[in-house]
Amino acid sequence: MVKTPHSDGVVYTARLIRTANPSRPTADAIAVRDGRILAVGNIDDCRSWGIDNVNTQFADKVLVPGFVEGHTHIFADMFSSLTYTGWHPRPLANGSVAPGVRSNAELIARLRAVDETLEMGKPLVAGGFDPIFLAEERLTRHHLDEVSTTRPIFVLHANAHLATVNSALLNKYSITTSSAPGVVRDDTGEPNGELQEPAAMSLARDEFRAWISSAMSDEAMANFGALMRNCGITTATDLSSQCAINDTVFDKFLQMTSDPAYPVRIVSAHHINSRPTTGSEIADKIRSLTARTNDKLLFPIVKLVLDGSIQGFTAMISWPGVFDGTDHGQFLVAPEQVVELLRPFHAAGIGIHVHCNGDLTSGVFIDAVEQLVREHAWLDHRHTITHAQMITPAQMRKARNLGMCANFFANHLWFWGDQHHDITVGPDRAHSINPCGSADRIGLSYSFHSDAPVTPPGHLHTMWAAVNRVTPSGRTLGPNERISVDRAFHAATIDAAYQLHLDHLVGSLEVGKLADIAVLDDDPYTVDPMSIRDIGVWGTMLGGVVHRASTANP
Amino acid sequence: MTHPPIPVVVVGGYLGAGKTTLVNRILTDGTERTAVLVNDFGSVNIDAAQIRETNGDTIELTNGCVCCQIGDNLAETLFQILDRTIPPERILIEASGVADPAPIAAYAHIPGLHNLGTIVLVDASRAIVTSRDPLVGRVFNRQLVAADLIVVTKSDLVDKDTIHAVEELIRKTAGRTPVVRSSEFDIDMTLHLPATRPSVASPVQEDVTHEMFSTSTLRVGPLSTVDELESIVSSLPSNVVRAKGVIQTRDGQRHLVQRVGRHVSIASTNLEPTDLVIISIK
């Protein structure tokens, strides 16, 4: 073989390579040079570029494009620093899995173990607790008093709208005498330890702050990368980044991502709600950051939040409304202001992702994009309805015509599917929640997300949820909205990259693109569809640099 | 906590109802050191000459007022205000145009604060249309329900029939919550209502200088308990838009009692006892 001046590079062989490029969907070798993909095909094709270095460490692995996650938060790994007390097992950045808490007794035992390790007087703050899954007496301060009568204990629930605290904490802040709404009382008129909504939770000032600050620490930022790498994600979005409004934060992210050991590209999305009137300045700022940043900190999109959540009854849902419960639907910005808020970003050529859980908000956003496209003929905007959980077929047709995308919250089908069926929206609409099948039939481009830390990150899980649509009780929620593994695979890779305006760089294994690869133990296409989420992730490659997933499991 | 609890007023109302106008006025000619919390500085219009210092999410004014941008965490903004070396004499939180003010007012129970009540502004020229809007109608109605006092603004822009229709709409949604018109009612002066009025000989005294409102003073006492005090102030007629006084109970404790619309709040105080000053709609 003739060596060329560019003979450096590595050819990786694999049991199978799935490219997410229908032009060449599978291969058995891939050549990497200068962090980019030089060739995809068989080993001879790859070596023909003059490369002698053939690496066989992945010979029994399945290589796929690094997964692209369009909706997470930088504090996705918050349960590494807060004691985890949720029902579902929770993977952590160090590779261990915090086991699920399946009863009040298990909760007490978990907290007792932590109590013994904490210094005197330091509050114990736990999170992720979800009594929806526990078929027993609701947690009160009396249970937590069994852990400690002296140390304040604050157990944040999974929905982040409730906390249960012990008597020591109630006494610390004299909550016993507070007339604040949200302080739940028992039959005798004494607080039972449950604090509902952030206002009541903030009565416990130090513990409330501890929760917020644990979410925003340097450690949390570093762990974000590890957590994403562990599930094969190579590009992850931080939705509500401060980079565009705080230079110190930008410098910190730039420094962190410039380290070759940092294993993930971050799409940093400014949160329009936080600075609504300065859109054009921020759009300018984002363009200037794009010129100053590296290839692991990217600014292709911004984000706006329009409503609340379905399970929190704060989504804006049209007639016939909430199934069983009180509608607390709320717009976070007025519908009539949406065009004005989005205009500077659309005009500057920045993609816009808008959080719409209810169908009313999806409609408001779609109408706003129609107006924006009339004003500024940018046809390649790919503006994305994120969550889009209740989007209707009519809305999908219009969104398709306008060149929009959806980013479905597929994990909801598993994590809250039964609650949507029985409580929030009722059986009928629960069947069409996160309607990937309809989106395929209509031709609306879509992706999935985990919204971590709301659910654990991992596209093998979102794919599994969208392909099977099963719930913990064993229902198949909307069989006609199930999709093929092939569609799910594209949604988790190239179609996710498309809606982030990054499909020329990542999301598929094609010549010239960045060498971002997920290394899997098995092939999602050929395993039992119900086992897709159980496929092991060996690690990733990011721009040609190999990153091993942590395996700290005891 | 060495300071007396800081009274908190929440001002809500749909877009265009006049919240920003009110905020700007309170900031620039405020008679008390007020902290005004807004969602976004963008709409606040402060003369550069009046700005002493701008620091991130806080603008300090030369008159002692301060304007804070809330960001994502109202609790944290309030904690920082409580931690100031010189805390403000009152806090006004401007709810966003589509916000339900009720969950915001709940934050006024954080230790060190006390909830004075929620005032909701209603734009007379837009109220009927907004209340029927398929998207925001229920948001608008929920704002009315959350109000302790409703102020109808821009009533000079509409005819009499419209005003009556708006007041009827409010009555249907918000029941007996007192309703006043901004053209006849100075919210800022009302919030600032001094409680240091000297006691007078007669138990009830009327001041008849205003066309729409009567101001009266009521000698309260001697009372045994705070509950008794609360029940008396709560049972004042529903046309009371404002009441304030420092009342002493038999145990010698003094209580600053306030009423904004239908909301009664009581906090301990060291101030000298006074009569109860009451402003009612005639």
CSV table of N, CA and C in Angstrom, one decimal, chain A residues 91-142:
chain,number,residue,atom,x,y,z
A,91,PRO,N,-29.3,6.2,37.2
A,91,PRO,CA,-27.9,6.2,36.9
A,91,PRO,C,-27.2,7.5,37.2
A,92,LEU,N,-26.0,7.4,37.8
A,92,LEU,CA,-25.3,8.6,38.2
A,92,LEU,C,-24.0,8.7,37.4
A,93,ALA,N,-23.4,9.9,37.5
A,93,ALA,CA,-22.2,10.2,36.6
A,93,ALA,C,-21.1,9.2,36.8
A,94,ASN,N,-20.9,8.7,38.0
A,94,ASN,CA,-19.8,7.8,38.3
A,94,ASN,C,-20.0,6.4,37.8
A,95,GLY,N,-21.2,6.2,37.1
A,95,GLY,CA,-21.5,4.9,36.6
A,95,GLY,C,-22.3,4.0,37.5
A,96,SER,N,-22.4,4.4,38.7
A,96,SER,CA,-23.2,3.6,39.7
A,96,SER,C,-24.7,3.9,39.4
A,97,VAL,N,-25.6,3.1,40.0
A,97,VAL,CA,-27.0,3.4,39.8
A,97,VAL,C,-27.6,3.5,41.2
A,98,ALA,N,-28.2,4.7,41.5
A,98,ALA,CA,-28.9,4.8,42.8
A,98,ALA,C,-30.1,4.0,42.7
A,99,PRO,N,-30.3,3.0,43.7
A,99,PRO,CA,-31.4,2.1,43.6
A,99,PRO,C,-32.7,2.9,43.9
A,100,GLY,N,-33.8,2.4,43.3
A,100,GLY,CA,-35.1,3.0,43.6
A,100,GLY,C,-35.6,2.8,45.0
A,101,VAL,N,-36.4,3.7,45.5
A,101,VAL,CA,-36.9,3.6,46.9
A,101,VAL,C,-38.4,3.1,46.7
A,102,ARG,N,-38.7,1.9,47.2
A,102,ARG,CA,-40.0,1.3,46.9
A,102,ARG,C,-41.0,1.4,48.1
A,103,SER,N,-40.6,2.0,49.2
A,103,SER,CA,-41.5,2.1,50.3
A,103,SER,C,-41.1,3.2,51.2
A,104,ASN,N,-41.9,3.6,52.1
A,104,ASN,CA,-41.5,4.6,53.1
A,104,ASN,C,-40.4,4.0,54.0
A,105,ALA,N,-40.5,2.7,54.3
A,105,ALA,CA,-39.5,2.1,55.2
A,105,ALA,C,-38.1,2.1,54.5
A,106,GLU,N,-38.1,1.9,53.1
A,106,GLU,CA,-36.9,2.0,52.4
A,106,GLU,C,-36.3,3.4,52.4
A,107,LEU,N,-37.2,4.3,52.3
A,107,LEU,CA,-36.8,5.8,52.4
A,107,LEU,C,-36.2,6.1,53.7
A,108,ILE,N,-36.8,5.6,54.8
A,108,ILE,CA,-36.3,5.9,56.1
A,108,ILE,C,-34.9,5.3,56.2
A,109,ALA,N,-34.7,4.0,55.8
A,109,ALA,CA,-33.4,3.3,55.8
A,109,ALA,C,-32.4,4.1,55.0
A,110,ARG,N,-32.7,4.6,53.8
A,110,ARG,CA,-31.8,5.3,53.0
A,110,ARG,C,-31.3,6.6,53.7
A,111,LEU,N,-32.3,7.3,54.2
A,111,LEU,CA,-32.0,8.6,54.9
A,111,LEU,C,-31.1,8.3,56.2
A,112,ARG,N,-31.5,7.3,56.9
A,112,ARG,CA,-30.7,7.0,58.1
A,112,ARG,C,-29.2,6.7,57.8
A,113,ALA,N,-29.0,6.0,56.7
A,113,ALA,CA,-27.6,5.7,56.3
A,113,ALA,C,-26.9,7.0,56.0
A,114,VAL,N,-27.6,8.0,55.3
A,114,VAL,CA,-26.9,9.3,55.0
A,114,VAL,C,-26.7,10.1,56.3
A,115,ASP,N,-27.7,10.1,57.2
A,115,ASP,CA,-27.7,10.8,58.4
A,115,ASP,C,-26.4,10.5,59.2
A,116,GLU,N,-26.0,9.2,59.2
A,116,GLU,CA,-24.9,8.8,60.0
A,116,GLU,C,-23.6,9.4,59.4
A,117,THR,N,-23.6,9.7,58.1
A,117,THR,CA,-22.3,10.2,57.5
A,117,THR,C,-22.2,11.7,57.6
A,118,LEU,N,-23.3,12.4,57.9
A,118,LEU,CA,-23.3,13.9,57.8
A,118,LEU,C,-22.8,14.4,59.2
A,119,GLU,N,-22.1,15.6,59.1
A,119,GLU,CA,-21.7,16.2,60.3
A,119,GLU,C,-22.9,16.8,61.0
A,120,MET,N,-22.7,17.1,62.3
A,120,MET,CA,-23.8,17.6,63.2
A,120,MET,C,-24.4,18.9,62.6
A,121,GLY,N,-25.7,19.0,62.7
A,121,GLY,CA,-26.4,20.2,62.3
A,121,GLY,C,-26.6,20.5,60.8
A,122,LYS,N,-25.8,19.7,60.0
A,122,LYS,CA,-25.9,20.0,58.6
A,122,LYS,C,-27.3,19.4,58.1
A,123,PRO,N,-28.1,20.1,57.3
A,123,PRO,CA,-29.3,19.6,56.9
A,123,PRO,C,-29.2,18.4,55.9
A,124,LEU,N,-30.1,17.5,55.9
A,124,LEU,CA,-30.1,16.4,54.9
A,124,LEU,C,-31.1,16.7,53.9
A,125,VAL,N,-30.7,16.9,52.6
A,125,VAL,CA,-31.5,17.3,51.5
A,125,VAL,C,-31.6,16.1,50.5
A,126,ALA,N,-32.8,15.6,50.3
A,126,ALA,CA,-32.9,14.4,49.4
A,126,ALA,C,-33.9,14.8,48.3
A,127,GLY,N,-33.8,14.1,47.1
A,127,GLY,CA,-34.7,14.5,46.0
A,127,GLY,C,-35.2,13.3,45.3
A,128,GLY,N,-36.1,13.6,44.3
A,128,GLY,CA,-36.6,12.5,43.4
A,128,GLY,C,-37.7,11.7,44.0
A,129,PHE,N,-38.2,12.0,45.2
A,129,PHE,CA,-39.2,11.1,45.9
A,129,PHE,C,-40.5,11.2,45.1
A,130,ASP,N,-41.1,10.0,44.9
A,130,ASP,CA,-42.4,10.0,44.1
A,130,ASP,C,-43.4,9.1,44.7
A,131,PRO,N,-44.3,9.7,45.6
A,131,PRO,CA,-45.3,8.9,46.3
A,131,PRO,C,-46.4,8.3,45.4
A,132,ILE,N,-46.5,8.8,44.1
A,132,ILE,CA,-47.5,8.3,43.2
A,132,ILE,C,-47.3,6.8,43.1
A,133,PHE,N,-46.0,6.3,43.2
A,133,PHE,CA,-45.8,4.9,43.0
A,133,PHE,C,-45.9,4.0,44.3
A,134,LEU,N,-46.1,4.7,45.4
A,134,LEU,CA,-46.1,3.9,46.7
A,134,LEU,C,-47.5,3.7,47.1
A,135,ALA,N,-47.9,2.4,47.2
A,135,ALA,CA,-49.3,2.1,47.6
A,135,ALA,C,-49.3,2.0,49.1
A,136,GLU,N,-49.1,3.1,49.8
A,136,GLU,CA,-49.2,3.0,51.3
A,136,GLU,C,-49.4,4.4,51.8
A,137,GLU,N,-49.4,4.6,53.1
A,137,GLU,CA,-49.7,5.9,53.7
A,137,GLU,C,-48.8,6.9,53.2
A,138,ARG,N,-49.3,8.1,53.0
A,138,ARG,CA,-48.5,9.2,52.4
A,138,ARG,C,-47.5,9.6,53.4
A,139,LEU,N,-46.3,9.9,52.9
A,139,LEU,CA,-45.2,10.3,53.8
A,139,LEU,C,-45.5,11.6,54.5
A,140,THR,N,-45.2,11.6,55.9
A,140,THR,CA,-45.4,12.8,56.7
A,140,THR,C,-44.1,13.0,57.5
A,141,ARG,N,-44.1,14.1,58.3
A,141,ARG,CA,-43.0,14.4,59.1
A,141,ARG,C,-42.7,13.3,60.1
A,142,HIS,N,-43.8,12.5,60.5
A,142,HIS,CA,-43.6,11.5,61.5
A,142,HIS,C,-42.6,10.4,61.0
